[in-house]
Amino acid sequence: MANKVKFERDKVVYLASQLFWQKGFHATSTRDLQDAINMRPGSIYAAFGSKEGLYRESLKDYTLQMQSQIQGFLATSDTIVGGLRAFVESVVIAKKDCNPSAICMLVKANNEFATKDETLYELSLDLLAQFESDLIELFKQAQLNNELSNAVTAQEYAQFFQVQFTGLRGYFNRPNNIHLAPKMINQMFALLRKL
Amino acid sequence: MANKVKFERDKVVYLASQLFWQKGFHATSTRDLQDAINMRPGSIYAAFGSKEGLYRESLKDYTLQMQSQIQGFLATSDTIVGGLRAFVESVVIAKKDCNPSAICMLVKANNEFATKDETLYELSLDLLAQFESDLIELFKQAQLNNELSNAVTAQEYAQFFQVQFTGLRGYFNRPNNIHLAPKMINQMFALLRKL
DNA sequence: TTTGATTTTGAGCGACCGTTCAAGTTAAAA
DNA sequence: TTTTAACTTGAACGGTCGCTCAAAATCAAA
């Protein structure tokens, strides 16, 4: 009883994550955030505790968004590998200009907080490990479906996928020669099937 | 005539680059730098102009160090591909704990300054493009030496190399499962020869 | 309509940022 | 030895940082 919150938490976290994703944690000021999410310091600190608190929630939300995006592609593909491929294509090619960065926010976080004593570094490790677990489950299922051989383990497929995916996104963060992306994605999945 | 500079510029730039490499540009304060390179603000600004000036020189120096490191491995290998492989192994496996970061400083820079209007973003693009040019020349030579087929271009070899190398370094930035690195490097070079 | 718990506001705090510059120190030239 | 231009020092400046909190605004319950 009394007053009700006026901001939509989901929307605020989304807007904050877009800004953090673009600029990184340290280069984003609380004034930048105030403008982006249209909230005053008092409300922000009542709702999220600190700049780091808002970042933590933003990064977790980003991970959830990415996972549901993958689920979407899997739902409209007849194979798991095909779904993953559609996901990779959409991220590397289509979204190149409408995303805040070509590079995964999770990877950017893991790069920015490189020293082991930072709590945000630990958070990035946790979320990356969780993502890898999900990938492993997907590749296990792909093997059961006879989409992929059993010559290597599901974990090795997941590792290969992450190395390639992260490598590609980093490479195409450079603005030139984006036209090479389809060929390199073809190559990635051709190699995946030959592992 | 008058006084002579007391600091060794090479050593100072090296120490600064180690700190910038570890913490990134924004998270490194000028006080951090003062301690690391043992210079007072006045001397730093007389010698480098600004924090950004010192960073620019650090990043360029890092690139030179990396290139001369590659030259060293090439000189002690009988093949170009073998030299590149020794370089990759030394960076991904051996140097994991004695380098400020598992991730290439050039890649970290390219990730940190993601917006196109930043001059440091342009610098990272220039240095990355220069590195790719050098790689292309190496792969051209490897093709002439019949180490690699002509089925794909030297540029495609260079692109594949960079995607794999960056992907691997990013993946092994996570502290766990480093023991998988040799196998994944084997895989990388096995795939390279099959392109 | 009044009450009162809750949320929002934004001025402003102390700390730290990148940077400056007057004063002190140094050593080659005179 | 004196001069003097170049280098080093470190206190301190204006600005921005993350964050606080008293006051105003809001709205369900009484």
Coordinates of C-alpha atoms (C1' of nucleotides) in Angstrom, one line a residue:
Chain A
M1 CA 0.0 0.0 0.0
A2 CA 1.2 3.5 -0.9
N3 CA 3.0 4.1 -4.1
K4 CA 3.7 1.9 -7.1
V5 CA 6.9 1.7 -9.2
K6 CA 6.4 3.6 -12.4
F7 CA 9.3 2.1 -14.5
E8 CA 9.1 -1.2 -16.3
R9 CA 11.9 -3.2 -15.0
D10 CA 12.3 -5.4 -18.0
K11 CA 12.5 -2.5 -20.4
V12 CA 15.0 -0.6 -18.1
V13 CA 17.3 -3.6 -17.9
Y14 CA 17.1 -4.1 -21.6
L15 CA 18.0 -0.5 -22.3
A16 CA 20.9 -0.6 -19.8
S17 CA 22.2 -3.8 -21.3
Q18 CA 22.2 -2.2 -24.8
L19 CA 24.3 0.7 -23.5
F20 CA 26.7 -1.6 -21.4
W21 CA 27.1 -3.9 -24.4
Q22 CA 28.1 -1.0 -26.6
K23 CA 30.4 0.9 -24.3
G24 CA 31.5 -1.7 -21.7
F25 CA 31.2 -1.3 -18.0
H26 CA 34.0 1.2 -17.2
A27 CA 33.3 3.5 -20.1
T28 CA 29.6 3.8 -19.2
S29 CA 28.9 6.5 -16.6
T30 CA 25.9 6.6 -14.3
R31 CA 24.8 9.8 -16.1
D32 CA 24.9 7.9 -19.4
L33 CA 22.6 5.3 -17.8
Q34 CA 20.3 7.9 -16.3
D35 CA 19.7 9.3 -19.8
A36 CA 19.3 5.8 -21.5
I37 CA 16.8 4.4 -19.0
N38 CA 15.2 7.7 -18.0
M39 CA 15.5 7.2 -14.3
R40 CA 17.0 9.5 -11.6
P41 CA 19.9 8.3 -9.3
G42 CA 17.7 7.7 -6.3
S43 CA 15.4 5.3 -8.2
I44 CA 18.2 3.5 -9.9
Y45 CA 20.0 2.9 -6.6
A46 CA 16.7 1.9 -4.8
A47 CA 16.0 -0.7 -7.6
F48 CA 19.5 -2.0 -8.4
G49 CA 21.8 -1.0 -5.5
S50 CA 24.7 0.1 -7.6
K51 CA 26.0 0.6 -11.1
E52 CA 27.5 -2.9 -10.7
G53 CA 24.1 -4.3 -9.6
L54 CA 22.4 -2.9 -12.7
Y55 CA 25.3 -4.3 -14.8
R56 CA 24.9 -7.8 -13.3
E57 CA 21.2 -7.8 -14.0
S58 CA 21.9 -6.5 -17.5
L59 CA 24.4 -9.3 -18.3
K60 CA 22.1 -12.0 -16.9
D61 CA 19.3 -10.6 -19.0
Y62 CA 21.5 -10.6 -22.1
T63 CA 22.3 -14.2 -21.6
L64 CA 18.6 -15.1 -21.2
Q65 CA 17.7 -13.1 -24.4
M66 CA 20.4 -15.0 -26.3
Q67 CA 19.2 -18.3 -25.1
S68 CA 15.6 -17.6 -26.0
Q69 CA 16.9 -16.4 -29.4
I70 CA 18.5 -19.8 -29.9
Q71 CA 15.3 -21.6 -28.9
G72 CA 13.5 -19.5 -31.5
F73 CA 15.8 -20.7 -34.3
L74 CA 15.7 -24.3 -33.1
A75 CA 11.9 -24.2 -33.1
T76 CA 11.8 -23.1 -36.8
S77 CA 14.5 -25.6 -38.0
D78 CA 14.1 -29.3 -38.6
T79 CA 17.6 -30.0 -37.3
I80 CA 19.6 -28.8 -34.3
V81 CA 22.7 -28.0 -36.4
G82 CA 20.5 -26.1 -38.8
G83 CA 19.0 -24.1 -36.0
L84 CA 22.5 -23.2 -34.6
R85 CA 23.5 -22.3 -38.1
A86 CA 20.5 -19.9 -38.5
F87 CA 21.4 -18.4 -35.2
V88 CA 25.1 -17.8 -36.2
E89 CA 24.1 -16.4 -39.5
S90 CA 21.6 -14.0 -38.0
V91 CA 24.1 -12.8 -35.4
V92 CA 27.2 -12.5 -37.6
I93 CA 25.5 -11.2 -40.8
A94 CA 22.1 -9.7 -40.3
K95 CA 22.5 -8.1 -36.9
K96 CA 25.9 -6.6 -37.7
D97 CA 24.5 -3.0 -37.7
C98 CA 21.5 -3.2 -35.4
N99 CA 23.3 -4.7 -32.4
P100 CA 25.3 -2.4 -30.1
S101 CA 28.4 -4.5 -30.9
A102 CA 29.4 -7.4 -33.2
I103 CA 30.9 -9.1 -30.2
C104 CA 28.9 -11.1 -27.7
M105 CA 28.3 -9.0 -24.5
L106 CA 29.4 -12.1 -22.4
V107 CA 32.7 -12.3 -24.3
K108 CA 33.2 -8.5 -23.9
A109 CA 32.6 -8.9 -20.2
N110 CA 35.0 -11.8 -19.9
N111 CA 37.6 -9.7 -21.7
E112 CA 37.1 -6.5 -19.7
F113 CA 37.3 -8.0 -16.2
A114 CA 40.4 -10.0 -16.8
T115 CA 41.7 -10.0 -13.3
K116 CA 40.6 -12.9 -11.2
D117 CA 39.7 -10.9 -8.1
E118 CA 36.9 -9.0 -9.8
T119 CA 33.4 -10.3 -8.9
L120 CA 32.2 -9.4 -12.4
Y121 CA 34.8 -11.7 -13.9
E122 CA 33.4 -14.5 -11.8
L123 CA 29.9 -13.7 -13.1
S124 CA 31.1 -13.8 -16.7
L125 CA 32.7 -17.2 -16.1
D126 CA 29.5 -18.5 -14.5
L127 CA 27.3 -17.4 -17.4
L128 CA 29.8 -18.7 -20.0
A129 CA 29.9 -22.0 -18.3
Q130 CA 26.1 -22.2 -18.2
F131 CA 26.0 -21.4 -21.9
E132 CA 28.5 -24.1 -22.7
S133 CA 26.4 -26.6 -20.7
D134 CA 23.4 -25.7 -22.8
L135 CA 25.4 -26.1 -26.0
I136 CA 26.7 -29.5 -24.9
E137 CA 23.1 -30.7 -24.3
L138 CA 22.2 -29.5 -27.8
F139 CA 25.1 -31.3 -29.4
K140 CA 24.3 -34.5 -27.5
Q141 CA 20.8 -34.4 -28.9
A142 CA 22.2 -33.7 -32.4
Q143 CA 24.4 -36.8 -32.0
L144 CA 21.3 -38.9 -30.9
N145 CA 19.5 -37.6 -34.0
N146 CA 22.4 -38.8 -36.2
E147 CA 23.0 -35.2 -37.4
L148 CA 26.6 -35.5 -36.1
S149 CA 29.0 -38.4 -35.7
N150 CA 30.2 -39.8 -32.4
A151 CA 33.8 -39.6 -33.4
V152 CA 34.2 -36.7 -31.0
T153 CA 32.3 -35.8 -27.8
A154 CA 29.5 -33.4 -27.5
Q155 CA 31.8 -31.2 -25.4
E156 CA 34.3 -31.0 -28.2
Y157 CA 31.6 -30.0 -30.6
A158 CA 30.6 -27.3 -28.1
Q159 CA 34.1 -26.1 -27.7
F160 CA 34.7 -26.0 -31.5
F161 CA 31.4 -24.1 -31.9
Q162 CA 32.4 -21.5 -29.3
V163 CA 35.9 -20.9 -30.6
Q164 CA 34.6 -20.5 -34.2
F165 CA 31.6 -18.4 -33.2
T166 CA 33.6 -16.0 -30.9
G167 CA 36.4 -15.9 -33.5
L168 CA 34.1 -15.0 -36.3
R169 CA 32.3 -12.3 -34.3
G170 CA 35.6 -10.8 -33.3
Y171 CA 36.9 -10.9 -36.9
F172 CA 33.8 -9.2 -38.3
N173 CA 33.9 -6.5 -35.7
R174 CA 36.3 -5.0 -38.2
P175 CA 34.0 -3.1 -40.7
N176 CA 35.7 -4.3 -43.9
N177 CA 35.1 -7.4 -45.9
I178 CA 31.8 -8.5 -44.2
H179 CA 30.9 -10.1 -47.6
L180 CA 33.3 -13.0 -46.6
A181 CA 31.1 -13.9 -43.7
P182 CA 28.7 -16.4 -45.5
K183 CA 31.6 -18.3 -46.9
M184 CA 33.3 -18.5 -43.5
I185 CA 30.1 -19.7 -41.8
N186 CA 29.8 -22.3 -44.5
Q187 CA 33.3 -23.4 -43.7
M188 CA 32.6 -23.4 -40.0
F189 CA 29.7 -25.8 -40.4
A190 CA 31.5 -27.9 -43.0
L191 CA 34.3 -28.4 -40.6
L192 CA 32.0 -29.1 -37.7
R193 CA 30.5 -32.1 -39.5
K194 CA 33.9 -33.4 -40.3
L195 CA 35.2 -33.4 -36.7
Chain B
M1 CA 72.6 21.0 -23.9
A2 CA 71.2 21.1 -20.4
N3 CA 69.8 17.9 -18.8
K4 CA 69.2 14.4 -20.2
V5 CA 66.2 12.2 -19.8
K6 CA 66.6 9.7 -17.0
F7 CA 64.0 7.2 -17.9
E8 CA 64.4 4.4 -20.5
R9 CA 61.6 5.0 -23.0
D10 CA 61.6 1.4 -24.2
K11 CA 61.3 0.0 -20.7
V12 CA 58.6 2.6 -19.7
V13 CA 56.5 1.8 -22.8
Y14 CA 56.8 -1.9 -22.1
L15 CA 55.7 -1.5 -18.5
A16 CA 52.8 0.7 -19.5
S17 CA 51.7 -1.8 -22.2
Q18 CA 51.7 -4.6 -19.6
L19 CA 49.4 -2.7 -17.4
F20 CA 47.1 -1.5 -20.2
W21 CA 47.0 -5.0 -21.5
Q22 CA 45.9 -6.4 -18.2
K23 CA 43.4 -3.8 -17.1
G24 CA 42.3 -2.1 -20.4
F25 CA 42.4 1.6 -21.2
H26 CA 39.5 2.9 -19.2
A27 CA 40.2 0.9 -16.0
T28 CA 43.8 2.0 -15.9
S29 CA 44.2 5.3 -14.1
T30 CA 47.1 7.7 -14.5
R31 CA 48.0 7.0 -10.8
D32 CA 48.3 3.3 -11.7
L33 CA 50.6 4.2 -14.5
Q34 CA 52.7 6.5 -12.4
D35 CA 53.4 3.6 -10.0
A36 CA 54.0 1.0 -12.8
I37 CA 56.5 3.1 -14.8
N38 CA 57.9 5.1 -11.8
M39 CA 57.4 8.5 -13.4
R40 CA 55.7 11.7 -12.1
P41 CA 52.8 13.3 -14.1
G42 CA 54.9 16.1 -15.5
S43 CA 57.5 13.8 -17.0
I44 CA 54.8 11.5 -18.4
Y45 CA 52.9 14.4 -20.1
A46 CA 56.2 15.9 -21.4
A47 CA 57.1 12.6 -23.0
F48 CA 53.8 11.2 -24.2
G49 CA 51.4 14.1 -24.2
S50 CA 48.4 12.3 -22.6
K51 CA 47.2 9.0 -21.2
E52 CA 46.0 8.3 -24.7
G53 CA 49.4 9.1 -26.2
L54 CA 51.1 6.6 -23.9
Y55 CA 48.4 4.0 -24.7
R56 CA 48.9 4.5 -28.5
E57 CA 52.7 4.0 -28.1
S58 CA 52.1 1.0 -25.9
L59 CA 49.7 -0.6 -28.4
K60 CA 52.1 0.0 -31.3
D61 CA 55.0 -1.4 -29.2
Y62 CA 52.9 -4.5 -28.3
T63 CA 52.3 -5.2 -32.0
L64 CA 56.0 -4.9 -32.8
Q65 CA 56.9 -7.2 -29.9
M66 CA 54.4 -9.8 -31.3
Q67 CA 55.7 -9.5 -34.8
S68 CA 59.3 -10.0 -33.7
Q69 CA 58.2 -12.9 -31.5
I70 CA 56.7 -14.5 -34.7
Q71 CA 60.0 -13.8 -36.5
G72 CA 61.8 -15.6 -33.8
F73 CA 59.7 -18.8 -34.1
L74 CA 60.0 -18.7 -37.9
A75 CA 63.8 -18.5 -37.6
T76 CA 63.9 -21.7 -35.6
S77 CA 61.5 -23.7 -37.6
D78 CA 62.1 -25.3 -41.0
T79 CA 58.6 -24.5 -42.2
I80 CA 56.4 -21.4 -42.0
V81 CA 53.4 -23.3 -40.8
G82 CA 55.6 -25.0 -38.2
G83 CA 56.8 -21.6 -37.0
L84 CA 53.2 -20.2 -36.7
R85 CA 52.2 -23.3 -34.8
A86 CA 55.1 -22.9 -32.4
F87 CA 54.0 -19.3 -31.9
V88 CA 50.4 -20.3 -31.3
E89 CA 51.4 -23.0 -28.8
S90 CA 53.7 -20.7 -26.9
V91 CA 51.0 -18.0 -26.6
V92 CA 48.0 -20.2 -25.8
I93 CA 49.7 -22.8 -23.6
A94 CA 53.0 -21.6 -22.1
K95 CA 52.4 -17.9 -21.7
K96 CA 48.9 -18.4 -20.1
D97 CA 50.1 -17.4 -16.7
C98 CA 53.0 -15.1 -17.4
N99 CA 51.1 -12.7 -19.8
P100 CA 48.9 -10.0 -18.4
S101 CA 46.0 -11.5 -20.3
A102 CA 45.3 -14.6 -22.3
I103 CA 43.7 -12.3 -24.9
C104 CA 45.7 -10.4 -27.5
M105 CA 46.0 -6.8 -26.5
L106 CA 45.1 -5.7 -30.0
V107 CA 41.9 -7.7 -29.8
K108 CA 41.1 -6.3 -26.4
A109 CA 41.6 -2.8 -27.8
N110 CA 39.4 -3.5 -30.7
N111 CA 36.7 -4.8 -28.3
E112 CA 37.0 -2.0 -25.9
F113 CA 36.8 0.9 -28.3
A114 CA 33.8 -0.4 -30.2
T115 CA 32.3 2.9 -31.4
K116 CA 33.5 4.1 -34.7
D117 CA 34.1 7.7 -33.7
E118 CA 36.9 6.8 -31.3
T119 CA 40.4 7.4 -32.5
L120 CA 41.7 4.4 -30.6
Y121 CA 39.3 2.2 -32.4
E122 CA 40.8 3.4 -35.7
L123 CA 44.3 2.7 -34.4
S124 CA 43.3 -0.9 -33.5
L125 CA 41.9 -1.4 -36.9
D126 CA 45.1 -0.1 -38.6
L127 CA 47.3 -2.4 -36.5
L128 CA 45.0 -5.4 -37.0
A129 CA 45.0 -4.8 -40.8
Q130 CA 48.8 -4.5 -40.8
F131 CA 49.0 -7.8 -38.9
E132 CA 46.7 -9.5 -41.4
S133 CA 48.8 -8.2 -44.3
D134 CA 51.9 -9.8 -42.7
L135 CA 50.0 -13.0 -42.2
I136 CA 48.9 -13.1 -45.8
E137 CA 52.5 -12.7 -47.0
L138 CA 53.5 -15.6 -44.8
F139 CA 50.8 -17.9 -46.1
K140 CA 51.7 -16.9 -49.7
Q141 CA 55.2 -18.0 -49.0
A142 CA 54.0 -21.2 -47.4
Q143 CA 52.0 -21.9 -50.6
L144 CA 55.1 -21.3 -52.7
N145 CA 57.0 -23.7 -50.5
N146 CA 54.3 -26.3 -51.1
E147 CA 53.5 -26.4 -47.4
L148 CA 49.9 -25.5 -48.2
S149 CA 47.6 -26.1 -51.2
N150 CA 46.4 -23.4 -53.6
A151 CA 42.8 -24.6 -53.2
V152 CA 42.1 -21.5 -51.2
T153 CA 43.8 -18.1 -51.2
A154 CA 46.5 -16.9 -48.8
Q155 CA 44.0 -14.3 -47.5
E156 CA 41.6 -17.1 -46.6
Y157 CA 44.3 -18.9 -44.8
A158 CA 45.1 -15.7 -42.9
Q159 CA 41.4 -15.2 -42.0
F160 CA 41.1 -18.8 -40.8
F161 CA 44.2 -18.4 -38.8
Q162 CA 43.0 -15.2 -37.1
V163 CA 39.5 -16.6 -36.3
Q164 CA 41.0 -19.7 -34.8
F165 CA 43.7 -18.0 -32.9
T166 CA 41.5 -15.3 -31.5
G167 CA 38.8 -17.9 -30.7
L168 CA 41.2 -20.1 -28.9
R169 CA 42.8 -17.3 -26.8
G170 CA 39.3 -16.1 -25.8
Y171 CA 38.2 -19.6 -24.9
F172 CA 41.3 -20.3 -22.8
N173 CA 40.8 -17.0 -21.0
R174 CA 38.5 -19.1 -18.9
P175 CA 40.8 -20.8 -16.2
N176 CA 39.3 -24.3 -16.5
N177 CA 40.1 -27.0 -18.9
I178 CA 43.4 -25.6 -20.2
H179 CA 44.5 -29.2 -20.7
L180 CA 42.3 -29.3 -23.9
A181 CA 44.5 -26.6 -25.6
P182 CA 47.0 -29.0 -27.2
K183 CA 44.3 -31.0 -28.8
M184 CA 42.5 -28.0 -30.1
I185 CA 45.7 -26.5 -31.5
N186 CA 46.3 -29.9 -33.3
Q187 CA 42.8 -29.6 -34.6
M188 CA 43.3 -26.1 -35.8
F189 CA 46.4 -26.9 -37.9
A190 CA 44.9 -30.2 -39.1
L191 CA 41.9 -28.2 -40.5
L192 CA 44.2 -25.5 -41.8
R193 CA 46.0 -28.0 -44.1
K194 CA 42.6 -29.3 -45.3
L195 CA 41.2 -26.0 -46.4
Chain C
dT1 C1' -10.8 13.3 2.4
dT2 C1' -7.2 12.2 5.3
dT3 C1' -3.5 9.3 6.3
dG4 C1' 0.9 7.2 5.7
dA5 C1' 3.9 3.9 3.5
dT6 C1' 6.4 4.0 -0.8
dT7 C1' 8.6 5.8 -4.8
dT8 C1' 10.7 9.6 -7.3
dT9 C1' 13.4 13.6 -7.6
dG10 C1' 17.7 16.2 -8.2
dA11 C1' 20.9 19.0 -5.7
dG12 C1' 25.0 17.9 -4.0
dC13 C1' 28.7 15.0 -1.4
dG14 C1' 33.5 13.2 -1.1
dA15 C1' 36.6 10.8 -4.0
dC16 C1' 39.1 10.3 -7.9
dC17 C1' 39.9 11.4 -12.6
dG18 C1' 43.2 13.4 -16.3
dT19 C1' 46.1 17.1 -16.5
dT20 C1' 48.8 21.5 -15.6
dC21 C1' 52.6 24.3 -14.1
dA22 C1' 55.6 26.8 -10.9
dA23 C1' 59.5 25.4 -8.5
dG24 C1' 63.5 22.5 -7.9
dT25 C1' 67.2 19.7 -10.0
dT26 C1' 70.4 18.4 -13.3
dA27 C1' 74.4 18.6 -16.5
dA28 C1' 76.3 20.3 -21.0
dA29 C1' 78.2 24.6 -22.7
dA30 C1' 80.5 28.9 -21.9
Chain D
dT1 C1' 82.8 28.0 -11.9
dT2 C1' 78.9 30.1 -13.8
dT3 C1' 75.3 30.0 -16.8
dT4 C1' 71.2 28.2 -18.8
dA5 C1' 68.3 25.2 -21.3
dA6 C1' 66.1 20.8 -20.4
dC7 C1' 64.2 17.5 -17.3
dT8 C1' 61.8 16.1 -13.0
dT9 C1' 58.8 16.9 -9.2
dG10 C1' 54.4 16.9 -6.9
dA11 C1' 50.8 20.0 -5.1
dA12 C1' 46.8 21.2 -6.9
dC13 C1' 43.1 22.4 -10.4
dG14 C1' 38.6 21.9 -12.6
dG15 C1' 35.8 18.2 -14.0
dT16 C1' 33.4 14.0 -13.6
dC17 C1' 32.7 9.9 -11.1
dG18 C1' 29.5 6.7 -8.2
dC19 C1' 26.4 7.5 -5.0
dT20 C1' 23.3 9.7 -0.9
dC21 C1' 19.4 11.6 1.1
dA22 C1' 16.0 15.1 2.5
dA23 C1' 12.1 16.8 0.3
dA24 C1' 8.3 16.3 -3.0
dA25 C1' 5.1 13.4 -5.3
dT26 C1' 2.2 9.5 -5.5
dC27 C1' -1.6 6.4 -4.5
dA28 C1' -3.9 2.4 -1.7
dA29 C1' -6.2 2.1 2.6
dA30 C1' -8.8 4.0 6.3

